[in-house]
Amino acid sequence: EAQVTQNPRYLITVTGKKLTVTCSQNMNHEYMSWYRQDPGLGLRQIYYSMNVEVTDKGDVPEGYKVSRKEKRNFPLILESPSPNQTSLYFCASSVSRYSYEQYFGPGTRLTVT
Amino acid sequence: DAKTTQPPSMDCAEGRAANLPCNHSTISGNEYVYWYRQIHSQGPQYIIHGLKNNETNEMASLIITEDRKSSTLILPHATLRDTAVYYCIVRVMSRGGGADGLTFGKGTHLIIQP
């Protein structure tokens, strides 16, 4: 089944403790991205990657890192999480950045205390 | 990207057609109209997109007015599983019309009543 998977689905952590949220897709998509969703603010793009080893900042990149060493994986790294990064996070992929359809993962709900 | 205006919520009876309006009066000639939906806390799901002409796929129909200042998403036979937040998004063609970096606003919460 074609899908985007994220792990973990739920995470509660403390301020400053490094964490990684994994994202993997099995559709051989070139383009992958991360979004966060907050009440009243909609979805906002954090980072995106057009292909392996090619990443760029989205609208709200501060406090996040990404890497794209393999085509299928696009982990999101929070080196020193803070409470304002408490949010619902979605990974997405598409054939290319010019594709009309993006496929979204199930989401990761992160709470930073 | 042009701003869109959608009603915050709508009800529709199960089995009836759900018609979701979207106003995009400042849309430019090179902007596409996209529709996505999000079922409670799940990832958004692509529904349909269009530029000028009306479009139909297995999920829905998209009607774009001749002046392109508004559009309507039609779910022909709504079911309870169609209860979701529906987002209308416009995006410039200069970005390839692609769906990357789409800005999701507040959308319309469609509630299908049994």
Coordinates of C-alpha atoms in Angstrom, one line a residue:
Chain A
E1 CA 0.0 0.0 0.0
A2 CA 1.3 3.4 -1.0
Q3 CA 1.8 5.5 2.1
V4 CA 3.7 8.0 4.2
T5 CA 4.5 6.8 7.7
Q6 CA 5.6 8.8 10.7
N7 CA 7.0 7.7 14.1
P8 CA 6.3 8.2 16.8
R9 CA 2.6 9.2 16.5
Y10 CA 2.6 10.7 20.0
L11 CA 5.5 12.1 22.0
I12 CA 5.7 13.9 25.3
T13 CA 9.1 15.3 26.1
V14 CA 10.9 18.0 28.2
T15 CA 12.5 21.2 27.2
G16 CA 16.0 20.7 25.7
K17 CA 15.9 17.0 25.2
K18 CA 16.8 16.3 21.6
L19 CA 14.3 14.3 19.6
T20 CA 13.8 13.0 16.0
V21 CA 10.5 12.3 14.3
T22 CA 11.0 9.9 11.4
C23 CA 9.2 10.0 8.1
S24 CA 9.3 7.4 5.4
Q25 CA 7.4 7.0 2.0
N26 CA 7.3 3.9 -0.2
M27 CA 6.2 5.7 -3.4
N28 CA 9.7 6.6 -4.7
H29 CA 8.7 10.3 -4.5
E30 CA 11.4 12.9 -5.0
Y31 CA 9.7 15.7 -3.0
M32 CA 9.1 15.5 0.8
S33 CA 8.2 18.2 3.3
W34 CA 7.3 18.8 6.9
Y35 CA 4.4 20.9 8.2
R36 CA 3.2 21.9 11.6
Q37 CA -0.4 22.5 12.4
D38 CA -1.5 24.8 15.3
P39 CA -5.0 26.0 16.2
G40 CA -6.0 29.1 14.4
L41 CA -2.8 29.1 12.2
G42 CA -3.5 26.2 9.8
L43 CA -0.7 24.2 8.4
R44 CA 2.7 25.9 7.9
Q45 CA 5.6 24.4 6.0
I46 CA 8.8 23.9 8.1
Y47 CA 11.3 22.4 5.6
Y48 CA 11.2 20.7 2.3
S49 CA 13.4 18.5 0.1
M50 CA 13.4 18.3 -3.6
N51 CA 15.6 15.3 -3.7
V52 CA 18.4 13.4 -1.9
E53 CA 20.8 15.8 -0.2
V54 CA 18.7 18.8 -1.3
T55 CA 16.8 20.6 1.4
D56 CA 15.5 24.1 2.0
K57 CA 13.6 26.2 4.5
G58 CA 9.9 26.6 4.5
D59 CA 7.9 29.3 6.3
V60 CA 8.8 28.4 9.9
P61 CA 12.2 26.6 10.0
E62 CA 13.5 28.1 13.3
G63 CA 14.4 25.4 15.8
Y64 CA 14.3 22.5 13.4
K65 CA 16.7 20.5 11.3
V66 CA 16.2 18.0 8.5
S67 CA 18.3 15.6 6.5
R68 CA 17.7 13.7 3.3
K69 CA 20.3 10.9 3.0
E70 CA 18.0 8.5 1.3
K71 CA 15.1 9.1 -1.0
R72 CA 12.5 7.4 1.1
N73 CA 13.4 9.0 4.5
F74 CA 13.1 12.6 5.7
P75 CA 13.6 12.9 9.5
L76 CA 12.7 16.0 11.4
I77 CA 15.1 16.9 14.2
L78 CA 14.5 19.1 17.2
E79 CA 17.9 19.7 18.7
S80 CA 16.6 21.6 21.8
P81 CA 12.8 21.4 21.9
S82 CA 10.9 24.2 23.5
P83 CA 7.2 24.5 24.6
N84 CA 6.4 26.6 21.6
Q85 CA 7.2 23.6 19.4
T86 CA 4.2 21.7 20.9
S87 CA 2.2 21.0 17.8
L88 CA 0.8 18.5 15.4
Y89 CA 3.4 17.6 12.8
F90 CA 2.8 16.2 9.3
C91 CA 5.2 14.8 6.8
A92 CA 4.2 14.9 3.1
S93 CA 5.6 13.6 -0.2
S94 CA 4.8 14.0 -3.9
V95 CA 6.4 12.9 -7.2
S96 CA 8.0 16.3 -7.5
R97 CA 7.4 19.8 -6.2
Y98 CA 5.4 20.4 -9.4
S99 CA 3.0 17.6 -8.7
Y100 CA -0.6 18.6 -7.9
E101 CA -1.1 16.1 -5.2
Q102 CA 0.7 15.7 -2.0
Y103 CA 0.4 12.6 0.2
F104 CA 0.4 13.3 3.9
G105 CA 1.4 11.1 6.8
P106 CA -0.9 10.4 9.8
G107 CA 0.7 13.0 12.0
T108 CA 2.8 13.2 15.1
R109 CA 1.4 15.0 18.1
L110 CA 4.3 16.5 20.1
T111 CA 4.1 18.0 23.6
V112 CA 7.1 19.8 25.0
T113 CA 6.8 20.6 28.7
Chain B
D1 CA -0.9 33.5 -3.3
A2 CA -4.4 34.9 -3.4
K3 CA -6.4 34.9 -0.2
T4 CA -9.5 32.7 0.1
T5 CA -12.7 33.0 2.1
Q6 CA -14.7 30.1 3.2
P7 CA -17.6 29.7 5.6
P8 CA -16.4 28.3 8.9
S9 CA -18.9 25.5 9.0
M10 CA -21.7 23.8 7.0
D11 CA -24.2 21.0 7.6
C12 CA -25.4 18.6 5.0
A13 CA -27.8 15.6 5.1
E14 CA -26.3 12.2 4.4
G15 CA -27.0 11.2 0.7
R16 CA -27.5 14.8 -0.4
A17 CA -25.0 16.8 -2.4
A18 CA -22.7 19.0 -0.4
N19 CA -21.8 22.3 -2.0
L20 CA -18.8 24.1 -0.4
P21 CA -18.2 27.6 -1.6
C22 CA -14.9 29.5 -1.8
N23 CA -14.3 33.1 -2.6
H24 CA -11.0 34.1 -4.2
S25 CA -11.8 37.5 -5.6
T26 CA -8.1 38.5 -5.9
I27 CA -7.1 35.4 -7.8
S28 CA -4.6 36.0 -10.7
G29 CA -4.8 34.4 -14.1
N30 CA -1.9 32.2 -13.3
E31 CA -3.2 30.7 -10.1
Y32 CA -4.8 27.3 -9.7
V33 CA -7.6 26.4 -7.2
Y34 CA -6.9 23.4 -5.0
W35 CA -9.2 21.6 -2.6
Y36 CA -7.9 19.4 0.2
R37 CA -9.7 18.0 3.2
Q38 CA -8.7 16.9 6.7
I39 CA -10.6 14.3 8.7
H40 CA -10.1 15.0 12.4
S41 CA -6.4 15.2 13.2
Q42 CA -5.4 13.0 10.2
G43 CA -3.2 14.2 7.4
P44 CA -4.8 16.4 4.7
Q45 CA -6.0 14.6 1.6
Y46 CA -6.0 16.0 -1.9
I47 CA -9.4 16.2 -3.6
I48 CA -9.2 18.1 -6.8
H49 CA -7.7 21.1 -8.5
G50 CA -8.5 23.4 -11.5
L51 CA -7.5 26.5 -13.4
K52 CA -10.4 27.7 -15.5
N53 CA -12.6 24.8 -16.5
N54 CA -14.8 22.7 -14.3
E55 CA -13.2 19.5 -13.2
T56 CA -14.6 16.2 -12.0
N57 CA -13.0 13.1 -10.5
E58 CA -14.1 10.1 -8.5
M59 CA -14.3 12.1 -5.3
A60 CA -15.8 15.4 -6.3
S61 CA -16.6 18.1 -8.9
L62 CA -15.1 21.6 -9.0
I63 CA -17.1 24.4 -10.5
I64 CA -15.1 27.6 -11.1
T65 CA -17.0 30.8 -12.1
E66 CA -16.2 32.4 -15.4
D67 CA -14.5 35.3 -13.8
R68 CA -12.6 32.9 -11.5
K69 CA -13.4 34.9 -8.4
S70 CA -15.2 32.0 -6.7
S71 CA -15.5 28.3 -6.9
T72 CA -17.7 25.5 -5.5
L73 CA -16.6 22.0 -4.5
I74 CA -19.4 19.5 -4.9
L75 CA -19.5 16.1 -3.1
P76 CA -22.4 14.5 -5.0
H77 CA -23.6 12.0 -2.5
A78 CA -22.2 12.9 0.9
T79 CA -21.6 10.2 3.5
L80 CA -20.8 10.4 7.2
R81 CA -17.2 9.7 6.3
D82 CA -17.1 13.0 4.4
T83 CA -17.3 14.9 7.7
A84 CA -14.0 16.9 7.7
V85 CA -12.5 20.3 7.3
Y86 CA -12.3 21.3 3.7
Y87 CA -9.6 23.7 2.5
C88 CA -9.7 25.9 -0.6
I89 CA -6.3 27.0 -1.7
V90 CA -5.0 29.1 -4.6
R91 CA -1.5 28.9 -5.8
V92 CA 0.6 30.6 -8.5
M93 CA 1.5 28.8 -11.6
S94 CA 5.0 30.2 -11.5
R95 CA 5.7 27.7 -8.8
G96 CA 4.8 25.0 -11.4
G97 CA 1.3 24.8 -10.0
G98 CA 2.7 22.2 -7.7
A99 CA 1.3 21.5 -4.3
D100 CA 4.5 22.2 -2.3
G101 CA 4.3 24.8 0.3
L102 CA 0.5 25.0 0.2
T103 CA -0.9 27.4 2.8
F104 CA -3.8 25.8 4.6
G105 CA -6.1 28.4 6.2
K106 CA -9.0 27.6 8.5
G107 CA -11.3 25.9 5.9
T108 CA -14.9 24.9 6.2
H109 CA -15.9 22.3 8.8
L110 CA -18.5 20.2 6.9
I111 CA -20.7 18.1 9.1
I112 CA -22.7 15.3 7.5
Q113 CA -25.9 14.6 9.4
P114 CA -27.4 11.1 9.4

